[in-house]
Coordinates of C-alpha atoms and ligand atoms in Angstrom, one line a residue:
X1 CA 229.3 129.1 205.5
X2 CA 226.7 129.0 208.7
X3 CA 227.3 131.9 211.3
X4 CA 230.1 133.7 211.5
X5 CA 230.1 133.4 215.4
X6 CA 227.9 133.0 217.7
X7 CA 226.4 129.5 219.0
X8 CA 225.8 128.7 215.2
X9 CA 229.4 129.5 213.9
X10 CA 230.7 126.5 211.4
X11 CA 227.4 125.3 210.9
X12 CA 226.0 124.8 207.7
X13 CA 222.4 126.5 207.7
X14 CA 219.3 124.3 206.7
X15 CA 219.1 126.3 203.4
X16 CA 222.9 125.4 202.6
X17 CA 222.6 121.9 203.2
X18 CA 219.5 121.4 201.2
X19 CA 221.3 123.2 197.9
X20 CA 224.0 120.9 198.4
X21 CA 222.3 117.6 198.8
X22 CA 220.0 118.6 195.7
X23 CA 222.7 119.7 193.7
X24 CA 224.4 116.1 193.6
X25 CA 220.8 114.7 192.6
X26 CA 219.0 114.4 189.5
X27 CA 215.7 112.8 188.5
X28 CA 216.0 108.9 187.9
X29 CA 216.5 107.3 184.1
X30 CA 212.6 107.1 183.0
X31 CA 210.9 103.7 183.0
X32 CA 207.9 102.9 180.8
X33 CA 205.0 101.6 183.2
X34 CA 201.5 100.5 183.0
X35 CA 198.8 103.7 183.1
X36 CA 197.8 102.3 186.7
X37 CA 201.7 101.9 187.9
X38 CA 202.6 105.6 186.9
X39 CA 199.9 107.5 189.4
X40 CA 201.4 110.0 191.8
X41 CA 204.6 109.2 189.5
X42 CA 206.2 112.1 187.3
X43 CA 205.9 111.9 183.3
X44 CA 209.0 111.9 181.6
X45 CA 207.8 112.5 178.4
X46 CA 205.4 115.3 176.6
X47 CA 202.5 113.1 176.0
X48 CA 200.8 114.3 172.7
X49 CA 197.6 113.5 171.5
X50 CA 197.1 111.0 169.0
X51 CA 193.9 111.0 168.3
X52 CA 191.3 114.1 168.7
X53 CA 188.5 113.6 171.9
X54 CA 185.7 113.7 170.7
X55 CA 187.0 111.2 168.0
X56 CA 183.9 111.9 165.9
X57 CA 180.6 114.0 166.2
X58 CA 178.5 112.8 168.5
X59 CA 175.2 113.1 170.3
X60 CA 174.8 114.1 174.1
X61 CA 171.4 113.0 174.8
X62 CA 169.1 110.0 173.7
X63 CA 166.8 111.1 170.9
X64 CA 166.6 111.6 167.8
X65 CA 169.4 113.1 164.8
X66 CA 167.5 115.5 162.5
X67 CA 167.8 118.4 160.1
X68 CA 166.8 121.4 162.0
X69 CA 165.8 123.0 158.7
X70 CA 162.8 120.2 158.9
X71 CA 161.7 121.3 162.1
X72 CA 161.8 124.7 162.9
X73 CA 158.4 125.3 163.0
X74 CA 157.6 122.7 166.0
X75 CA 155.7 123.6 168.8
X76 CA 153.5 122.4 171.2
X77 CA 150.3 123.3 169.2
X78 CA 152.2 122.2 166.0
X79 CA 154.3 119.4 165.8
X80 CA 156.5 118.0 163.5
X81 CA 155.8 114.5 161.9
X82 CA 159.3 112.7 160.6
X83 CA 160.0 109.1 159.3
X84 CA 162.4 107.1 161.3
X85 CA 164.6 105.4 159.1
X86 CA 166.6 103.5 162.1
X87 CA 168.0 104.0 165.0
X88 CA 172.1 104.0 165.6
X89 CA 173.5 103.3 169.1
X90 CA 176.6 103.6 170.7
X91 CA 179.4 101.5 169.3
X92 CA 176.6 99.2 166.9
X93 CA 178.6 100.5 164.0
X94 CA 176.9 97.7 161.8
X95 CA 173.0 98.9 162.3
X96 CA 174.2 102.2 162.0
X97 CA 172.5 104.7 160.0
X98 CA 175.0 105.7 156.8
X99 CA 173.7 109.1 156.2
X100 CA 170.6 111.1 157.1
X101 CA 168.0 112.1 154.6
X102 CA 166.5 115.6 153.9
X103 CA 163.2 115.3 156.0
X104 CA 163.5 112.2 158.0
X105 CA 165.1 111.5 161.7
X106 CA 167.5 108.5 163.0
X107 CA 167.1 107.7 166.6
X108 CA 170.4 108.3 168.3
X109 CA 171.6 107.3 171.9
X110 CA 174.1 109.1 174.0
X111 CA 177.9 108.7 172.4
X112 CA 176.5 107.3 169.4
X113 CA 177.9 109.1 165.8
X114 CA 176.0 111.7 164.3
X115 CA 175.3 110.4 160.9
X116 CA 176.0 113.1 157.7
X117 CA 173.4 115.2 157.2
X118 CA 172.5 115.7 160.8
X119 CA 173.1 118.8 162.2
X120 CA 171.2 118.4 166.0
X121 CA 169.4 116.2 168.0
X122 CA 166.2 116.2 169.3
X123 CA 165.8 114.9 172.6
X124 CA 163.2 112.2 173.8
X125 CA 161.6 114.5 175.9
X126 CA 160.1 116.8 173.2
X127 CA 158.8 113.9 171.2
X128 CA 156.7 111.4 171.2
X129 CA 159.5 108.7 171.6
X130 CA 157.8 107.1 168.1
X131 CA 159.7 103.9 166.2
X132 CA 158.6 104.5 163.3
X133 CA 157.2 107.9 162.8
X134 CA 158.0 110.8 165.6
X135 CA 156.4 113.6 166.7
X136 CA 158.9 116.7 167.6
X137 CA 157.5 119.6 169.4
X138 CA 160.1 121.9 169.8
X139 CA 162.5 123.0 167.4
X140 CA 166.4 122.2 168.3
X141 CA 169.3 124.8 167.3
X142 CA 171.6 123.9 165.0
X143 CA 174.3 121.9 166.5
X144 CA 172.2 121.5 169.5
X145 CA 173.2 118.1 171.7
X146 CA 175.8 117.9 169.3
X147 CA 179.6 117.2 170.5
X148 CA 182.1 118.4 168.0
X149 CA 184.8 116.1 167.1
X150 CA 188.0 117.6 168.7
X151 CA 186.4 120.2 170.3
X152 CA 187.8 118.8 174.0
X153 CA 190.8 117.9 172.5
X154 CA 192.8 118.3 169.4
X155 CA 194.9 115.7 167.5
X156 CA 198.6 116.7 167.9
X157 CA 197.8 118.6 171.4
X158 CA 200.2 118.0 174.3
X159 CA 198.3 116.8 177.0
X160 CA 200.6 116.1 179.8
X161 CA 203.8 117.8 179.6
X162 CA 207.2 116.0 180.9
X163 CA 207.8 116.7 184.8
X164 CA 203.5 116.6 185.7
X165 CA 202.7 114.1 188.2
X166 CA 200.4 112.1 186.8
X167 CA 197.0 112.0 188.7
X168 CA 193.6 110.3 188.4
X169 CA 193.1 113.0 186.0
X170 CA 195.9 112.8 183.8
X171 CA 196.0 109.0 183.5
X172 CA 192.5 109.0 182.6
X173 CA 193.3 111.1 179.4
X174 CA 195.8 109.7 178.6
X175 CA 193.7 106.1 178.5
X176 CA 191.2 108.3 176.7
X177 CA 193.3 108.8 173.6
X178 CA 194.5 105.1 173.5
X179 CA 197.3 104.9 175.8
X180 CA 198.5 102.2 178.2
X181 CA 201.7 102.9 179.4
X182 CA 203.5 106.1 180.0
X183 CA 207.2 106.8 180.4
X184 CA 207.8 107.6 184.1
X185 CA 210.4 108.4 186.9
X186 CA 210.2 105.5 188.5
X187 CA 209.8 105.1 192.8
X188 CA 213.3 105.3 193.9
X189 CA 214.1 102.4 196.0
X190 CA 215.3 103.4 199.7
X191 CA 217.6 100.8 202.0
X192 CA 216.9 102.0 205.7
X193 CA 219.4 100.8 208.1
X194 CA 219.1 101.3 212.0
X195 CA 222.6 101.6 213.6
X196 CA 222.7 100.5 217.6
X197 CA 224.0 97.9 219.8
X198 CA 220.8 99.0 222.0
X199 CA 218.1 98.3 219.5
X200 CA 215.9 95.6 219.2
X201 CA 213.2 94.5 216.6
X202 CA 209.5 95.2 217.7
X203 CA 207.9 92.2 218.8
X204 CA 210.8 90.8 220.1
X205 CA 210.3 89.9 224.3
X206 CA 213.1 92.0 226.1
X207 CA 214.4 89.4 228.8
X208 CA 215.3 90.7 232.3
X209 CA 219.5 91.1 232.6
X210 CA 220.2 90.4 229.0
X211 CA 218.2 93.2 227.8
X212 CA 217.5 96.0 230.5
X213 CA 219.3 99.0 228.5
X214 CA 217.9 97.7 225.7
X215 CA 215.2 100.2 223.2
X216 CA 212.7 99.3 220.4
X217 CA 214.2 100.1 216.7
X218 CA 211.4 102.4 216.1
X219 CA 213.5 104.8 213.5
X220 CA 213.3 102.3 210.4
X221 CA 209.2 101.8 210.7
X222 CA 209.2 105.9 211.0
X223 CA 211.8 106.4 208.2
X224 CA 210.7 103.6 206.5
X225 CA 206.9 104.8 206.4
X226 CA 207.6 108.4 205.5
X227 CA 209.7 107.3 202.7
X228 CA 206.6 105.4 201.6
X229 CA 204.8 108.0 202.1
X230 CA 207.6 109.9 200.4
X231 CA 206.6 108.2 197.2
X232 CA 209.4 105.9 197.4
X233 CA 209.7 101.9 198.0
X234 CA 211.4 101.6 201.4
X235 CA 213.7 98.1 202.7
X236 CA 214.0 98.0 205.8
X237 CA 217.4 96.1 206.5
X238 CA 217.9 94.5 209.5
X239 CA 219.1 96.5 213.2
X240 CA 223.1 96.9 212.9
X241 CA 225.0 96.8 215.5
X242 CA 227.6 99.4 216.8
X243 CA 230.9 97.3 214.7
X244 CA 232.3 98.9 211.5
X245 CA 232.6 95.8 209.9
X246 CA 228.9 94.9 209.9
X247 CA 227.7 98.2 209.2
X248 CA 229.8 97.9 205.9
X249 CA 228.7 94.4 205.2
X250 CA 225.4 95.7 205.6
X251 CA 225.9 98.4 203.4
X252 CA 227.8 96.5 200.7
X253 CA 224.9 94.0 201.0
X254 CA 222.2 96.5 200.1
X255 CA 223.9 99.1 197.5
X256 CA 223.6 97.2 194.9
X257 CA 219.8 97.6 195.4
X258 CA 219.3 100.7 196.3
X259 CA 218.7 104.4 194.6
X260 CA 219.6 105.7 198.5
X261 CA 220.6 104.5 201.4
X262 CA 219.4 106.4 204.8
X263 CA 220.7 105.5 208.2
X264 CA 219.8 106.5 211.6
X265 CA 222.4 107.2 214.8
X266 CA 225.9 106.8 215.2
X267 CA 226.6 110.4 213.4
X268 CA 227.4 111.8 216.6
X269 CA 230.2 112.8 218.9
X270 CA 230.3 109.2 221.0
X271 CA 232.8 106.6 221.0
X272 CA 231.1 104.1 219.5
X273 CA 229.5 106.7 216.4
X274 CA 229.6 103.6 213.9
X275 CA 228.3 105.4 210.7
X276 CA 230.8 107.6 210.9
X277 CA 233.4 105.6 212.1
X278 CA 233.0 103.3 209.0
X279 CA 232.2 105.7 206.1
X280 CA 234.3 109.4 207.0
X281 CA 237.4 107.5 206.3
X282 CA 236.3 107.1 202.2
X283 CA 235.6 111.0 202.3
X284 CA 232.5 110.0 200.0
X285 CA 230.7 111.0 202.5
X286 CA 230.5 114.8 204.1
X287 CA 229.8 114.7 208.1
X288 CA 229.1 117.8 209.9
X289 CA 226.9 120.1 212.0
X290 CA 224.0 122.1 210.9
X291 CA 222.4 125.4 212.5
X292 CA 219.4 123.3 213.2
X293 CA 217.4 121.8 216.4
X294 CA 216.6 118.5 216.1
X295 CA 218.9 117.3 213.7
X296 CA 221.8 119.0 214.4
X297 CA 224.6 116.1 213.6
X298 CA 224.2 114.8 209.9
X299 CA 225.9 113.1 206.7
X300 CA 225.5 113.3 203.1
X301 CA 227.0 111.9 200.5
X302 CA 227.1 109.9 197.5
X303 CA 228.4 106.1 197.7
X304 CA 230.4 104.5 194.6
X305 CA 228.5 100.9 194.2
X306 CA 229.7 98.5 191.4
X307 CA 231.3 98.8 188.6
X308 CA 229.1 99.9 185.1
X309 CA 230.5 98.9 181.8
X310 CA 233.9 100.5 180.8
X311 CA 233.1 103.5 178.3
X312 CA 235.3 102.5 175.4
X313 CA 236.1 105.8 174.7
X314 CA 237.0 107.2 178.1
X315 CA 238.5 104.0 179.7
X316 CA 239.9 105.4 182.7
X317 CA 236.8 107.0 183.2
X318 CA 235.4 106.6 187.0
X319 CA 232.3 105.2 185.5
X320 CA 230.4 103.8 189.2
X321 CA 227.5 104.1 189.8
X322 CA 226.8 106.3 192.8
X323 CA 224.1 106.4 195.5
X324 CA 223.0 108.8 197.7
X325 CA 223.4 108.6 201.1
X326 CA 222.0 110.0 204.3
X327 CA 223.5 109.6 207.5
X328 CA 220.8 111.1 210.1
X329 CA 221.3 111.2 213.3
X330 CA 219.5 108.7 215.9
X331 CA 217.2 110.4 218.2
X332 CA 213.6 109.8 216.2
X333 CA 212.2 113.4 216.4
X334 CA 215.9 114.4 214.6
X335 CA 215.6 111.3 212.6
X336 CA 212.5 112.3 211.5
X337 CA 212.7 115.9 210.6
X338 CA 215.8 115.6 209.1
X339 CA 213.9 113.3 206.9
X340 CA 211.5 116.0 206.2
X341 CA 214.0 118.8 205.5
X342 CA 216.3 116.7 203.4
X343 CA 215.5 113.3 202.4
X344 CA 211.8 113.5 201.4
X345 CA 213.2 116.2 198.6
X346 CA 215.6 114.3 197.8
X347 CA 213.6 112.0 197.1
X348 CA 211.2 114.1 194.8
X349 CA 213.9 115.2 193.3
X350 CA 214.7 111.8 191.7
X351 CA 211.6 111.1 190.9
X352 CA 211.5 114.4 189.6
X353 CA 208.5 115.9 191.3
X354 CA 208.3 119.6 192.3
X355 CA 208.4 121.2 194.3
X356 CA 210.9 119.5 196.3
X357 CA 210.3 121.3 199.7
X358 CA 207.1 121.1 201.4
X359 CA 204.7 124.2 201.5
X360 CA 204.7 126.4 204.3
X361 CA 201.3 128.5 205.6
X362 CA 201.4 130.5 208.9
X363 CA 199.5 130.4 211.8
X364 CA 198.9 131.8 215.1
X365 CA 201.5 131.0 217.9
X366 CA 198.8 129.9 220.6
X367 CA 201.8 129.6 223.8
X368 CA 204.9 131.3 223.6
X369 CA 208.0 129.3 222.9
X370 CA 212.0 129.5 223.3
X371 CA 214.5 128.6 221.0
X372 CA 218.6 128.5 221.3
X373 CA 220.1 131.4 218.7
X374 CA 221.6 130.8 215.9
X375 CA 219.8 127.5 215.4
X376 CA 216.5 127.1 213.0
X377 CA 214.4 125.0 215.6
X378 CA 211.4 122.9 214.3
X379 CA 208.6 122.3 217.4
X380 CA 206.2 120.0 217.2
X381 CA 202.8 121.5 216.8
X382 CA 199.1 120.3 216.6
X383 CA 196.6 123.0 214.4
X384 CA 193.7 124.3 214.6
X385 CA 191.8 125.1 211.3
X386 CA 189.0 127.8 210.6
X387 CA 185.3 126.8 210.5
X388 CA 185.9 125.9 206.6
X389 CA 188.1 123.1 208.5
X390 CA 190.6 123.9 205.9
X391 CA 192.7 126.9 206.5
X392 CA 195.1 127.1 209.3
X393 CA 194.6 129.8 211.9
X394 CA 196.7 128.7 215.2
X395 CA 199.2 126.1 216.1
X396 CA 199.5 124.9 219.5
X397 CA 203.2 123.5 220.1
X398 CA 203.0 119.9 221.7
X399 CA 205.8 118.8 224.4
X400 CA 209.2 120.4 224.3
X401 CA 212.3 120.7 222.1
X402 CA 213.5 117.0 223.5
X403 CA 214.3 115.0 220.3
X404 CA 213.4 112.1 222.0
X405 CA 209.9 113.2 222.7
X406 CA 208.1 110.2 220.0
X407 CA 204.8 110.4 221.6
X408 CA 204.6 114.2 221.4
X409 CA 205.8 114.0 217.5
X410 CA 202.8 111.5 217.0
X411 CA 200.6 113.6 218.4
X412 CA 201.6 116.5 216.1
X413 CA 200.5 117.5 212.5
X414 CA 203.3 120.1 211.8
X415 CA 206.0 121.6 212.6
X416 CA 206.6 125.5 213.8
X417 CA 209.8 126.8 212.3
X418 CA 212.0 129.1 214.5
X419 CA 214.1 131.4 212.6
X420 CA 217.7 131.2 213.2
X421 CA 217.6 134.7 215.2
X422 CA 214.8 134.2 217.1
X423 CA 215.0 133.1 220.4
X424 CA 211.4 133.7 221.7
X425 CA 208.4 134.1 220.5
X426 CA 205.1 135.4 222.3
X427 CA 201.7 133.8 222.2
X428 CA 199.9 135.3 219.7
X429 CA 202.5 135.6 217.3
X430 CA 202.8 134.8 214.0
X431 CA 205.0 131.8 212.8
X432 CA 205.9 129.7 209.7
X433 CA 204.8 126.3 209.8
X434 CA 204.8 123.1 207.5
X435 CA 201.9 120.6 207.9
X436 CA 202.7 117.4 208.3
X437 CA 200.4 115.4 206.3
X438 CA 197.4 116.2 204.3
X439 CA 197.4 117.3 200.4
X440 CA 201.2 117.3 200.3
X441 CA 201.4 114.6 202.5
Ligands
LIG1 N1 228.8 115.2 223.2 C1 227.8 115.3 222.3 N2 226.8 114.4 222.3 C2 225.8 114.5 221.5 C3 225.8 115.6 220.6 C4 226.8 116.5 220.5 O1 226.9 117.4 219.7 N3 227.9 116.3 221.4 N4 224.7 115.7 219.7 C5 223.5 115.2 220.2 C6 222.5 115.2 219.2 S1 221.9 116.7 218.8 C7 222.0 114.1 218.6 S2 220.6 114.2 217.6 C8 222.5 112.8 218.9 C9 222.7 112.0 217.6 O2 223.5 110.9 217.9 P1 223.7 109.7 216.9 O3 223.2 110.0 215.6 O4 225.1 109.3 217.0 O5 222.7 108.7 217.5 P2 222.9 107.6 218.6 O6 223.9 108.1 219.6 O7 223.1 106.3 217.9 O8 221.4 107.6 219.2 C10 220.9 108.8 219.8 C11 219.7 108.4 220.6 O9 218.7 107.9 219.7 C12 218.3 106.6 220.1 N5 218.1 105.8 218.9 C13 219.0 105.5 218.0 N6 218.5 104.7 217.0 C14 217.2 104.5 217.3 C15 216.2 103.8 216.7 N7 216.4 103.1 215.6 N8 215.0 103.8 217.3 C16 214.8 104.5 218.4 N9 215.7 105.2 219.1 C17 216.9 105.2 218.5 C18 219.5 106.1 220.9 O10 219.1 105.0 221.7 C19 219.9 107.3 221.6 O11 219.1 107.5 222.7 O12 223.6 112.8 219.7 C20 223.6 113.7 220.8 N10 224.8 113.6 221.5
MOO2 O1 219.9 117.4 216.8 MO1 219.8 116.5 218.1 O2 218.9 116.2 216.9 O3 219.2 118.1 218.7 O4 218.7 115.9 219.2

């Protein structure tokens, strides 16, 4: 696994670490949830159409229903005289006009049913807009203005298959043929904890003495927002401090809640690495390095919470629940991208979404950078799109590799991936990147 020497040797790669977190994971048990509830949310059902769209023949224009046998000799010089036997409107099923003679015309509004004996409609404009006789002038093509029942869509089509996420789009049809509720994967709930002796909550005064080596918690609003962003619903749990014990009262605390847990710091190599200290005991939980800059310290693994009902048949059955759980490692920008790499498709993954992994679109390198060997390093980058403002032509790194460089990461909108054997790259080159926000936010 990882390089087989060099400064990367024993580290799991990027790509390794990803197929191991995902393979643990599957998509959530579905939950049935109002239309509104289930948007940006994956069906997990093949929703098939009960009902064809159009329901019934219908007219596209305001006018009048005829037999186009009656009028195909109107013109402007000669015009067609009909009877109008009434007029049916849109959803006035009661006034409606049963059936339509040979040799008379039915005004019809927009959405209104095409009566029998119809075949097209004759739109205001070519008439004389008469109540009681009309005038037609032109001569309409069979079918014309006509909407076909089922020609959009067909009774017994599938519509949105199981695994789509459901859109504006989809949940409109899906209202459309007479649905309110759709069976979803539902938002995975996400407990962020921040581990530190050092941290304290924003908004809170720092006092001169008691808190002069003292930081702002700003990992759990960054996780905690990108998880939201992630699709998920993030808690943020209170700031931990650097004890076992609380950690895991903390943790016991918010398991029972939780469809992950992610923490930040105290992964590392320092003598007060509480995360790890408290959890790599259990073994549930696998610590280790990856070939990766930031983010190189991590910890994955899946939690046992609870007890679920015994299964009668297989009592001895280890039948807890489990949760997974990321350990990231403190410093926000490897915080951060380590929740891009890992947890954001993770998190797709149980609400199964595809594709897990962001896209990736390259772009011109517009300085040269440097990058250690053997490590896949992620730089900060701001782009520059063409004159369609949409595609990407250059990226402009921002700051350096520092992974505690917060103000350079907000001023970035992607990030420019440095291949493991890569150890500079020129202005002008070409490079990999993956945008930050946008489409696939
Ligand atoms: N001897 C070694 N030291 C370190 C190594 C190593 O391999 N050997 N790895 C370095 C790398 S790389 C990283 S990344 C960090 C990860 O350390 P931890 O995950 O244990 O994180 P902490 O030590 O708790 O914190 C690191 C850094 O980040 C700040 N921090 C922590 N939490 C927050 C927060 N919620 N908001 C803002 N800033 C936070 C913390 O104050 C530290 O400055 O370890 C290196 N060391
Ligand atoms: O991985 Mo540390 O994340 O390089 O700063």
């Amino acid at each position: 696994m990882g390089h087989a020497d060099g400064p990367g040797a024993g580290l799991r790669t990027v790509d390794e670490h990803l197929v191991a977190v995902l393979a643990e994971l599957s998509p959530l048990p579905p939950l049935r949830q109002p239309l509104l509830d289930a948007l940006d949310l994956a069906s997990a059902e093949d929703v098939v159409a009960p009902l064809a769209l159009p329901r019934f023949d219908n007219s596209a224009m305001d006018g009048y229903a005829v037999q186009t046998r009656d009028v195909v000799s109107a013109a402007d010089d000669t015009p067609v005289k009909l009877p109008v036997i009434g007029e049916i409107g849109a959803g006035q099923a009661s006034g409606a006009v049963r059936e339509l003679p040979a040799g008379t015309a039915a005004k019809i509004m927009t959405g209104a049913p095409l009566p029998p004996g119809a075949d097209a409609v004759v739109p205001y404009e070519w008439t004389d807009r008469g109540a009681r006789e009309v005038w037609i002038a032109r001569a309409p093509e069979h079918g014309a203005h006509v909407r076909y029942a089922g020609e959009d869509v067909g009774e017994g089509d599938l519509l949105v298959e199981a695994g789509t996420a459901l859109g504006p789009r989809q949940l409109g049809l899906l209202a459309s043929v007479g649905r309110a509720s759709v069976l979803v994967r539902p938002r995975p709930r996400v407990v962020i904890v921040s581990t530190g002796s050092e941290l304290r909550a924003p908004g809170t005064p720092l006092e001169a003495g008691r808190d002069d080596d003292a930081i702002y918690d700003g990992n759990s609003y960054l996780l905690a927002a990108a998880a939201r962003r992630a699709g998920a619903v993030p808690y943020r749990v209170g700031l931990v401090p650097d004890r076992p014990e609380a950690f895991l009262t903390a943790l016991e605390d918010q398991l029972g809640r939780a469809e992950m847990v992610v923490t930040s710091g105290g992964i590392s190599m320092g003598d007060y690495d509480v995360v790890k200290e408290a959890l790599a005991p259990g073994g549930d939980v696998w610590f280790g390095g990856l070939a990766m800059q930031p983010g190189k310290p991590q910890g994955f693994g899946l939690l046992p919470v609870g007890r679920l009902p015994a299964d009668a048949d297989t009592p001895d059955a280890d039948t807890r629940r489990r949760v997974p759980f990321f350990a990231l490692p403190g410093n926000p920008v490897s915080s951060y991208i380590s929740f891009e790499m890992f947890v954001r498709p993770a998190l797709r993954r149980l609400m199964g979404l595809s594709p897990e992994s962001r896209p990736v679109v390259r772009a011109r390198l517009t300085h040269g950078v440097r990058s250690p060997h053997g490590r896949r390093q992620f730089l900060r980058g701001v782009v520059s799109r063409g004159r369609d403002g949409t595609t990407v032509t250059e990226v402009e790194p921002v700051g350096g590799s520092g992974s505690h460089l917060v103000g350079d990461l907000a001023a970035s909108d992607a990030l420019i991936v440095v291949p493991e054997d890569v150890t500079e790259l020129e202005a002008g080159a070409q490079v990999t990147i993956v945008l930050l926000d946008g489409d696939g936010r």
